Short mmCIF file of N, CA and C in Angstrom, two decimals:
data_model
loop_
_atom_site.label_atom_id
_atom_site.label_comp_id
_atom_site.label_asym_id
_atom_site.label_seq_id
_atom_site.Cartn_x
_atom_site.Cartn_y
_atom_site.Cartn_z
N MET A 465 -95.67 -16.79 153.32
CA MET A 465 -94.74 -16.77 152.70
C MET A 465 -93.88 -18.08 153.00
N LYS A 466 -93.23 -18.86 151.94
CA LYS A 466 -92.39 -19.83 152.40
C LYS A 466 -91.22 -19.63 152.73
N VAL A 467 -90.57 -20.58 153.89
CA VAL A 467 -89.35 -19.81 154.64
C VAL A 467 -88.89 -21.14 155.13
N ILE A 468 -87.67 -21.28 155.07
CA ILE A 468 -86.69 -22.52 155.53
C ILE A 468 -86.07 -21.67 156.83
N LEU A 469 -86.60 -22.42 158.09
CA LEU A 469 -85.64 -22.70 159.41
C LEU A 469 -84.45 -22.65 159.15
N LEU A 470 -83.98 -21.85 159.72
CA LEU A 470 -82.22 -22.00 160.09
C LEU A 470 -81.77 -22.65 161.62
N ARG A 471 -82.53 -22.49 162.70
CA ARG A 471 -82.47 -22.72 163.70
C ARG A 471 -84.22 -23.75 163.92
N GLY A 472 -83.94 -24.03 164.99
CA GLY A 472 -85.46 -24.36 165.72
C GLY A 472 -86.20 -23.22 166.08
N ILE A 473 -87.24 -23.14 166.33
CA ILE A 473 -88.23 -22.46 166.76
C ILE A 473 -88.93 -22.92 166.96
N LYS A 474 -89.54 -22.70 168.44
CA LYS A 474 -90.05 -22.94 169.75
C LYS A 474 -91.79 -23.25 168.91
N LYS A 475 -92.74 -23.46 169.02
CA LYS A 475 -94.04 -24.04 168.24
C LYS A 475 -94.11 -23.25 166.43
N LEU A 476 -92.53 -23.96 165.84
CA LEU A 476 -92.61 -22.93 164.50
C LEU A 476 -91.79 -24.45 164.00
N GLY A 477 -91.03 -25.42 164.54
CA GLY A 477 -90.70 -26.42 164.09
C GLY A 477 -89.08 -26.13 163.94
N VAL A 478 -88.08 -27.56 163.31
CA VAL A 478 -86.83 -27.49 163.90
C VAL A 478 -86.27 -26.81 162.32
N ALA A 479 -84.72 -26.96 162.82
CA ALA A 479 -83.85 -26.18 161.76
C ALA A 479 -83.86 -27.11 160.26
N GLY A 480 -84.24 -26.56 159.38
CA GLY A 480 -84.01 -27.36 158.17
C GLY A 480 -85.66 -27.58 157.66
N GLU A 481 -86.71 -27.41 158.57
CA GLU A 481 -88.10 -27.20 157.56
C GLU A 481 -88.20 -26.25 156.77
N VAL A 482 -89.15 -27.09 155.95
CA VAL A 482 -89.68 -25.65 155.48
C VAL A 482 -91.29 -25.55 155.44
N LYS A 483 -91.60 -23.88 156.08
CA LYS A 483 -92.80 -23.34 156.69
C LYS A 483 -93.43 -22.55 155.97
N ASP A 484 -94.90 -22.56 156.20
CA ASP A 484 -95.23 -21.39 155.51
C ASP A 484 -96.03 -20.44 156.69
N VAL A 485 -95.43 -19.16 157.35
CA VAL A 485 -95.74 -18.10 157.70
C VAL A 485 -96.52 -16.58 157.20
N ALA A 486 -96.96 -15.79 157.82
CA ALA A 486 -97.41 -14.81 157.62
C ALA A 486 -96.32 -13.63 157.06
N ASP A 487 -96.46 -12.92 156.66
CA ASP A 487 -95.59 -11.74 155.93
C ASP A 487 -94.89 -11.41 156.73
N GLY A 488 -95.72 -10.37 157.79
CA GLY A 488 -95.72 -9.74 158.37
C GLY A 488 -94.53 -10.25 159.44
N TYR A 489 -95.18 -11.63 160.39
CA TYR A 489 -94.09 -12.16 161.22
C TYR A 489 -92.81 -12.15 160.32
N ALA A 490 -92.74 -12.72 159.00
CA ALA A 490 -91.34 -13.06 158.78
C ALA A 490 -90.57 -11.59 158.07
N ARG A 491 -91.26 -10.92 157.75
CA ARG A 491 -90.12 -9.84 157.45
C ARG A 491 -89.78 -9.02 158.65
N ASN A 492 -90.76 -9.18 159.41
CA ASN A 492 -90.46 -8.13 160.89
C ASN A 492 -90.24 -8.59 162.06
N PHE A 493 -89.69 -10.06 161.99
CA PHE A 493 -89.49 -11.04 163.28
C PHE A 493 -88.29 -12.28 162.98
N LEU A 494 -88.81 -13.22 161.89
CA LEU A 494 -88.19 -14.06 161.43
C LEU A 494 -86.72 -13.04 161.07
N LEU A 495 -87.04 -12.84 159.74
CA LEU A 495 -85.74 -12.39 158.51
C LEU A 495 -84.65 -11.74 159.29
N PRO A 496 -85.09 -10.08 160.11
CA PRO A 496 -84.05 -9.39 160.92
C PRO A 496 -83.61 -10.37 162.09
N ASN A 497 -83.99 -11.70 162.65
CA ASN A 497 -83.17 -12.24 163.60
C ASN A 497 -82.23 -13.61 162.90
N SER A 498 -82.01 -13.23 161.48
CA SER A 498 -81.93 -14.80 160.98
C SER A 498 -82.32 -15.88 161.32
N LEU A 499 -83.46 -15.99 161.71
CA LEU A 499 -83.74 -17.46 162.04
C LEU A 499 -84.10 -17.96 160.72
N VAL A 500 -84.55 -17.94 159.59
CA VAL A 500 -85.23 -17.99 159.00
C VAL A 500 -84.58 -17.62 157.21
N LYS A 501 -84.46 -18.43 156.23
CA LYS A 501 -84.33 -17.87 154.70
C LYS A 501 -85.56 -17.62 153.89
N ILE A 502 -85.98 -17.13 153.10
CA ILE A 502 -86.86 -17.16 152.18
C ILE A 502 -86.95 -18.28 151.05
N ALA A 503 -87.72 -19.21 151.31
CA ALA A 503 -87.40 -20.66 150.39
C ALA A 503 -87.75 -20.03 149.00
N THR A 504 -86.66 -20.19 148.22
CA THR A 504 -86.34 -19.99 146.59
C THR A 504 -86.43 -21.61 146.16
N ALA A 505 -86.43 -21.10 144.56
CA ALA A 505 -86.11 -22.63 144.15
C ALA A 505 -84.73 -23.34 144.69
N ARG A 506 -83.83 -21.90 144.41
CA ARG A 506 -82.58 -22.25 144.63
C ARG A 506 -81.99 -22.64 145.52
N THR A 507 -82.67 -21.96 146.97
CA THR A 507 -82.33 -22.49 148.31
C THR A 507 -83.12 -23.54 148.58
N LEU A 508 -84.55 -24.30 148.29
CA LEU A 508 -84.68 -25.60 148.05
C LEU A 508 -83.79 -26.78 147.59
N ALA A 509 -83.49 -26.15 146.54
CA ALA A 509 -82.30 -27.23 145.86
C ALA A 509 -81.22 -27.43 146.47
N GLU A 510 -80.62 -26.45 147.59
CA GLU A 510 -79.34 -26.41 148.18
C GLU A 510 -79.56 -27.39 149.41
N ILE A 511 -80.68 -26.96 150.76
CA ILE A 511 -81.19 -27.83 151.14
C ILE A 511 -81.10 -29.20 150.87
N GLU A 512 -82.01 -29.88 149.82
CA GLU A 512 -82.12 -31.04 149.36
C GLU A 512 -80.69 -31.60 149.00
N MET A 513 -79.67 -30.80 148.52
CA MET A 513 -78.12 -31.68 148.51
C MET A 513 -77.90 -31.78 149.18
N ARG A 514 -77.91 -30.83 150.66
CA ARG A 514 -77.39 -30.65 151.78
C ARG A 514 -77.46 -32.10 152.56
N ALA A 515 -79.06 -32.47 152.28
CA ALA A 515 -79.66 -33.44 152.79
C ALA A 515 -78.98 -34.86 152.54
N ARG A 516 -79.10 -34.73 151.17
CA ARG A 516 -78.14 -35.90 150.65
C ARG A 516 -77.16 -36.72 150.66
N THR A 517 -75.83 -35.69 150.53
CA THR A 517 -74.94 -35.71 151.02
C THR A 517 -74.70 -35.73 152.74
N LYS A 518 -75.12 -35.67 153.40
CA LYS A 518 -75.63 -35.73 154.83
C LYS A 518 -75.74 -37.49 154.93
N GLU A 519 -76.82 -37.80 154.22
CA GLU A 519 -77.19 -39.53 153.89
C GLU A 519 -76.12 -40.49 153.23
N ILE A 520 -75.24 -39.69 152.46
CA ILE A 520 -74.29 -40.50 151.43
C ILE A 520 -73.13 -40.57 152.69
N ARG A 521 -72.56 -39.55 153.47
CA ARG A 521 -72.23 -39.46 154.54
C ARG A 521 -72.26 -40.25 155.68
N LYS A 522 -73.37 -40.48 156.26
CA LYS A 522 -73.84 -41.25 157.23
C LYS A 522 -74.02 -43.06 156.89
N SER A 523 -74.87 -43.44 155.45
CA SER A 523 -74.03 -44.32 155.23
C SER A 523 -73.09 -45.06 155.21
N LYS A 524 -71.88 -44.35 154.47
CA LYS A 524 -70.45 -44.37 154.27
C LYS A 524 -69.49 -45.06 155.69
N ASN A 525 -70.12 -44.18 156.65
CA ASN A 525 -69.33 -43.72 158.14
C ASN A 525 -70.22 -45.35 158.87
N LYS A 526 -71.41 -45.77 158.09
CA LYS A 526 -72.05 -46.64 159.08
C LYS A 526 -71.05 -47.76 158.03
N LYS A 527 -70.84 -48.48 157.32
CA LYS A 527 -69.90 -49.49 156.60
C LYS A 527 -68.85 -49.33 156.85
N GLU A 528 -68.27 -47.85 157.19
CA GLU A 528 -66.65 -48.08 158.26
C GLU A 528 -66.75 -49.04 159.22
N GLN A 529 -67.85 -48.07 160.20
CA GLN A 529 -67.82 -48.96 161.71
C GLN A 529 -68.51 -50.33 161.80
N ASN A 530 -69.32 -51.04 160.86
CA ASN A 530 -69.25 -52.46 160.59
C ASN A 530 -68.33 -53.35 160.18
N LYS A 531 -67.40 -52.77 159.80
CA LYS A 531 -65.89 -53.28 158.73
C LYS A 531 -64.96 -53.32 160.49
N LEU A 532 -65.20 -52.03 161.12
CA LEU A 532 -64.57 -51.77 162.20
C LEU A 532 -64.62 -52.75 163.24
N ALA A 533 -65.92 -52.81 163.52
CA ALA A 533 -66.68 -53.87 164.80
C ALA A 533 -66.09 -55.28 164.27
N HIS A 534 -66.58 -55.43 163.11
CA HIS A 534 -66.12 -56.84 162.67
C HIS A 534 -64.59 -57.59 162.90
N GLY A 535 -63.71 -56.57 162.49
CA GLY A 535 -62.21 -56.65 163.01
C GLY A 535 -62.12 -56.81 163.97
N LEU A 536 -62.19 -56.31 165.41
CA LEU A 536 -62.11 -55.77 166.03
C LEU A 536 -62.68 -57.46 167.24
N GLN A 537 -63.63 -57.78 166.66
CA GLN A 537 -64.14 -58.91 167.31
C GLN A 537 -63.50 -60.10 166.80
N GLU A 538 -62.09 -60.35 165.42
CA GLU A 538 -61.52 -61.24 165.17
C GLU A 538 -60.54 -61.00 165.99
N ILE A 539 -59.78 -60.23 166.67
CA ILE A 539 -58.04 -60.17 167.43
C ILE A 539 -57.85 -60.34 168.33
N ASN A 540 -57.32 -61.00 168.84
CA ASN A 540 -57.07 -61.05 170.02
C ASN A 540 -55.68 -60.05 170.66
N LEU A 541 -55.85 -59.62 171.40
CA LEU A 541 -54.80 -58.59 171.66
C LEU A 541 -53.78 -58.73 172.76
N GLU A 542 -52.98 -58.35 172.55
CA GLU A 542 -51.53 -58.64 173.71
C GLU A 542 -51.18 -57.12 173.96
N VAL A 543 -51.69 -57.15 175.33
CA VAL A 543 -50.72 -55.89 176.39
C VAL A 543 -49.99 -55.85 176.75
N PRO A 544 -48.44 -55.89 176.40
CA PRO A 544 -47.72 -55.75 177.11
C PRO A 544 -47.85 -54.98 178.62
N MET A 545 -47.32 -55.71 179.34
CA MET A 545 -47.17 -54.66 180.77
C MET A 545 -45.81 -55.20 181.64
N LYS A 546 -45.23 -53.79 182.38
CA LYS A 546 -44.00 -54.43 183.60
C LYS A 546 -44.98 -55.17 184.45
N MET A 547 -43.98 -56.19 185.22
CA MET A 547 -45.01 -57.42 186.20
C MET A 547 -43.83 -57.26 187.48
N GLY A 548 -44.73 -57.26 188.62
CA GLY A 548 -44.10 -57.33 189.46
C GLY A 548 -43.99 -58.66 190.20
N GLU A 549 -43.93 -58.50 191.52
CA GLU A 549 -43.85 -59.71 192.12
C GLU A 549 -45.75 -60.84 192.23
N LYS A 550 -45.67 -62.07 192.09
CA LYS A 550 -46.49 -62.45 191.92
C LYS A 550 -47.43 -62.75 190.92
N ASN A 551 -46.89 -62.31 189.56
CA ASN A 551 -47.79 -62.04 188.88
C ASN A 551 -48.55 -60.85 188.55
N LYS A 552 -48.32 -60.25 189.55
CA LYS A 552 -49.16 -58.67 189.39
C LYS A 552 -48.79 -57.51 188.97
N LEU A 553 -49.33 -56.62 188.32
CA LEU A 553 -49.13 -55.61 187.01
C LEU A 553 -48.20 -54.37 188.14
N TYR A 554 -47.13 -53.37 187.52
CA TYR A 554 -47.01 -52.66 188.08
C TYR A 554 -47.76 -51.49 187.47
N GLY A 555 -49.26 -51.09 188.10
CA GLY A 555 -50.69 -50.55 188.18
C GLY A 555 -51.58 -51.12 187.47
N SER A 556 -52.45 -50.81 186.50
CA SER A 556 -53.38 -51.52 185.98
C SER A 556 -53.39 -50.93 184.52
N VAL A 557 -53.57 -51.98 183.67
CA VAL A 557 -54.23 -51.80 182.38
C VAL A 557 -55.67 -50.90 182.08
N THR A 558 -54.91 -49.58 181.32
CA THR A 558 -56.05 -48.64 181.29
C THR A 558 -56.40 -48.66 179.62
N SER A 559 -57.76 -47.66 179.62
CA SER A 559 -58.06 -47.79 178.40
C SER A 559 -57.53 -47.19 177.74
N GLN A 560 -56.24 -46.22 177.70
CA GLN A 560 -55.54 -45.49 176.82
C GLN A 560 -54.13 -46.36 176.60
N ILE A 561 -53.79 -47.39 177.58
CA ILE A 561 -52.77 -48.38 177.31
C ILE A 561 -53.42 -49.14 176.12
N ILE A 562 -54.73 -49.16 176.24
CA ILE A 562 -55.31 -50.34 175.14
C ILE A 562 -55.25 -49.65 173.89
N SER A 563 -55.93 -48.03 173.95
CA SER A 563 -55.82 -47.29 172.22
C SER A 563 -54.62 -47.41 171.90
N GLN A 564 -53.19 -47.43 172.87
CA GLN A 564 -52.29 -47.36 172.23
C GLN A 564 -51.16 -48.70 171.63
N THR A 565 -52.16 -49.36 172.38
CA THR A 565 -51.93 -51.11 171.51
C THR A 565 -52.62 -51.14 170.68
N LEU A 566 -54.12 -50.67 170.23
CA LEU A 566 -54.77 -50.84 169.28
C LEU A 566 -54.33 -49.88 167.79
N GLN A 567 -53.80 -49.08 168.09
CA GLN A 567 -52.97 -48.22 167.10
C GLN A 567 -51.77 -48.92 166.62
N SER A 568 -50.98 -49.20 167.34
CA SER A 568 -49.86 -49.74 166.83
C SER A 568 -50.06 -51.40 166.26
N SER A 569 -51.38 -51.56 166.49
CA SER A 569 -51.93 -52.74 165.86
C SER A 569 -52.50 -52.50 164.53
N GLY A 570 -52.79 -51.47 164.34
CA GLY A 570 -53.44 -50.45 163.11
C GLY A 570 -55.24 -49.86 163.00
N TYR A 571 -55.34 -50.46 164.53
CA TYR A 571 -57.09 -49.86 164.64
C TYR A 571 -56.83 -48.67 165.05
N LYS A 572 -57.10 -47.66 164.84
CA LYS A 572 -57.69 -46.32 165.79
C LYS A 572 -58.59 -46.07 166.36
N ILE A 573 -58.49 -46.30 167.70
CA ILE A 573 -59.94 -46.29 168.91
C ILE A 573 -59.51 -44.83 169.80
N PRO A 574 -60.34 -44.09 169.61
CA PRO A 574 -60.06 -42.84 170.81
C PRO A 574 -60.37 -43.92 172.40
N ASP A 575 -59.50 -43.40 173.31
CA ASP A 575 -59.68 -44.14 174.57
C ASP A 575 -60.83 -44.07 175.70
N LYS A 576 -61.59 -42.80 174.73
CA LYS A 576 -62.82 -42.26 175.49
C LYS A 576 -64.15 -43.85 174.90
N GLN A 577 -63.80 -43.98 174.10
CA GLN A 577 -64.38 -45.12 174.00
C GLN A 577 -64.60 -46.37 173.96
N ILE A 578 -62.96 -47.06 174.84
CA ILE A 578 -62.75 -48.34 175.67
C ILE A 578 -63.26 -48.50 176.74
N ILE A 579 -64.39 -49.50 177.17
CA ILE A 579 -64.52 -49.65 178.77
C ILE A 579 -64.02 -50.51 178.92
N ILE A 580 -63.17 -50.09 180.06
CA ILE A 580 -62.99 -51.64 181.08
C ILE A 580 -63.74 -51.86 182.13
N PRO A 581 -64.41 -53.37 182.36
CA PRO A 581 -66.00 -53.31 183.08
C PRO A 581 -64.69 -53.65 184.56
N LYS A 582 -64.30 -54.37 185.08
CA LYS A 582 -63.47 -54.15 186.33
C LYS A 582 -61.79 -54.13 185.89
N PRO A 583 -61.19 -53.18 186.78
CA PRO A 583 -59.40 -53.25 186.48
C PRO A 583 -58.80 -54.41 186.54
N ILE A 584 -57.92 -54.04 185.62
CA ILE A 584 -57.30 -55.40 185.36
C ILE A 584 -55.59 -55.30 186.15
N LYS A 585 -55.73 -55.87 186.93
CA LYS A 585 -54.18 -55.93 187.66
C LYS A 585 -53.59 -57.59 187.27
N ARG A 586 -53.91 -58.18 186.56
CA ARG A 586 -53.70 -59.36 186.62
C ARG A 586 -52.63 -59.40 185.13
N LEU A 587 -51.71 -60.94 185.10
CA LEU A 587 -51.85 -61.56 183.44
C LEU A 587 -52.54 -62.23 183.38
N GLY A 588 -52.89 -62.42 182.05
CA GLY A 588 -53.66 -63.25 181.74
C GLY A 588 -55.05 -62.79 180.82
N GLU A 589 -55.97 -63.89 180.32
CA GLU A 589 -56.94 -63.13 179.49
C GLU A 589 -58.18 -62.44 180.05
N HIS A 590 -58.42 -61.43 179.88
CA HIS A 590 -59.49 -60.11 180.03
C HIS A 590 -60.27 -59.66 178.88
N SER A 591 -61.10 -59.03 178.88
CA SER A 591 -62.35 -58.28 177.92
C SER A 591 -62.19 -56.92 178.65
N ALA A 592 -62.65 -56.10 177.15
CA ALA A 592 -62.83 -55.02 177.48
C ALA A 592 -63.90 -54.22 176.39
N ASN A 593 -64.82 -53.46 176.28
CA ASN A 593 -66.33 -53.10 175.61
C ASN A 593 -65.47 -51.95 175.04
N ILE A 594 -66.03 -51.81 173.64
CA ILE A 594 -65.24 -50.81 172.63
C ILE A 594 -66.80 -50.36 172.39
N LYS A 595 -67.23 -48.78 172.32
CA LYS A 595 -68.07 -48.03 171.77
C LYS A 595 -68.06 -47.66 170.47
N LEU A 596 -68.92 -48.52 169.69
CA LEU A 596 -68.75 -47.97 168.11
C LEU A 596 -70.02 -47.43 167.47
N SER A 597 -70.01 -46.27 166.94
CA SER A 597 -72.14 -46.21 166.84
C SER A 597 -72.51 -46.49 166.77
N GLY A 598 -73.71 -46.87 167.54
CA GLY A 598 -74.59 -48.18 167.42
C GLY A 598 -74.09 -49.22 167.65
N LYS A 599 -72.97 -49.60 167.93
CA LYS A 599 -72.70 -50.90 168.57
C LYS A 599 -71.58 -51.20 169.43
N ASP A 600 -71.60 -52.15 170.74
CA ASP A 600 -70.61 -52.61 171.68
C ASP A 600 -69.73 -53.58 170.96
N VAL A 601 -68.64 -53.65 171.15
CA VAL A 601 -67.84 -54.76 170.36
C VAL A 601 -67.24 -55.35 171.67
N VAL A 602 -66.95 -56.22 172.48
CA VAL A 602 -66.53 -57.67 172.95
C VAL A 602 -64.48 -57.12 172.48
N LEU A 603 -63.96 -56.37 173.37
CA LEU A 603 -62.31 -56.52 172.71
C LEU A 603 -61.69 -57.58 173.64
N ASN A 604 -61.09 -58.92 173.34
CA ASN A 604 -60.30 -59.94 174.03
C ASN A 604 -59.00 -59.57 174.11
N LEU A 605 -58.56 -59.30 175.25
CA LEU A 605 -57.31 -58.64 175.57
C LEU A 605 -56.57 -59.66 176.19
N ASN A 606 -55.25 -59.98 175.94
CA ASN A 606 -54.15 -61.03 176.67
C ASN A 606 -53.26 -60.21 177.32
N VAL A 607 -52.75 -59.73 178.72
CA VAL A 607 -52.12 -59.58 179.31
C VAL A 607 -51.02 -60.17 179.48
N VAL A 608 -49.54 -59.55 178.85
CA VAL A 608 -48.22 -60.40 178.55
C VAL A 608 -47.70 -59.63 179.70
N ALA A 609 -46.12 -60.38 180.02
CA ALA A 609 -45.20 -59.55 180.44
C ALA A 609 -44.26 -59.03 180.09
N MET A 610 -44.25 -58.09 179.87
CA MET A 610 -43.16 -56.61 178.85
C MET A 610 -41.50 -57.96 178.94
N LYS A 611 -40.96 -57.92 177.77
CA LYS A 611 -39.82 -58.65 177.93
C LYS A 611 -38.62 -57.46 177.44
#
């Protein structure tokens, strides 16, 4: 009997694969436990359509990520911070502050994707890494005194 695996099954295969199994195994174990679907022309077409849709979505997402990475490499982001004595900042520049500044510039990057290699506690030029799917982008920062 041909079946489509709905979940990964040890020694049988991963989800989405079409497998040939014994009729008794399918009727007595796999089907009652909702681990498989019987492979018909309709279900096979449905699986194929899902796979194509997933590929299209993945390709579109990759193009958007490349465009975003190129845009982020081009900018020099100014981060305004409150300043104390001797050009020291009150606190330090965090990934959340960078995320908010990027958002005001038109880039929506979650703060979890921003990595600051060493704490930024002074005014001037610095850099941060942004992890996009499959790429690391270096973002140039210019920490300036808040007006």
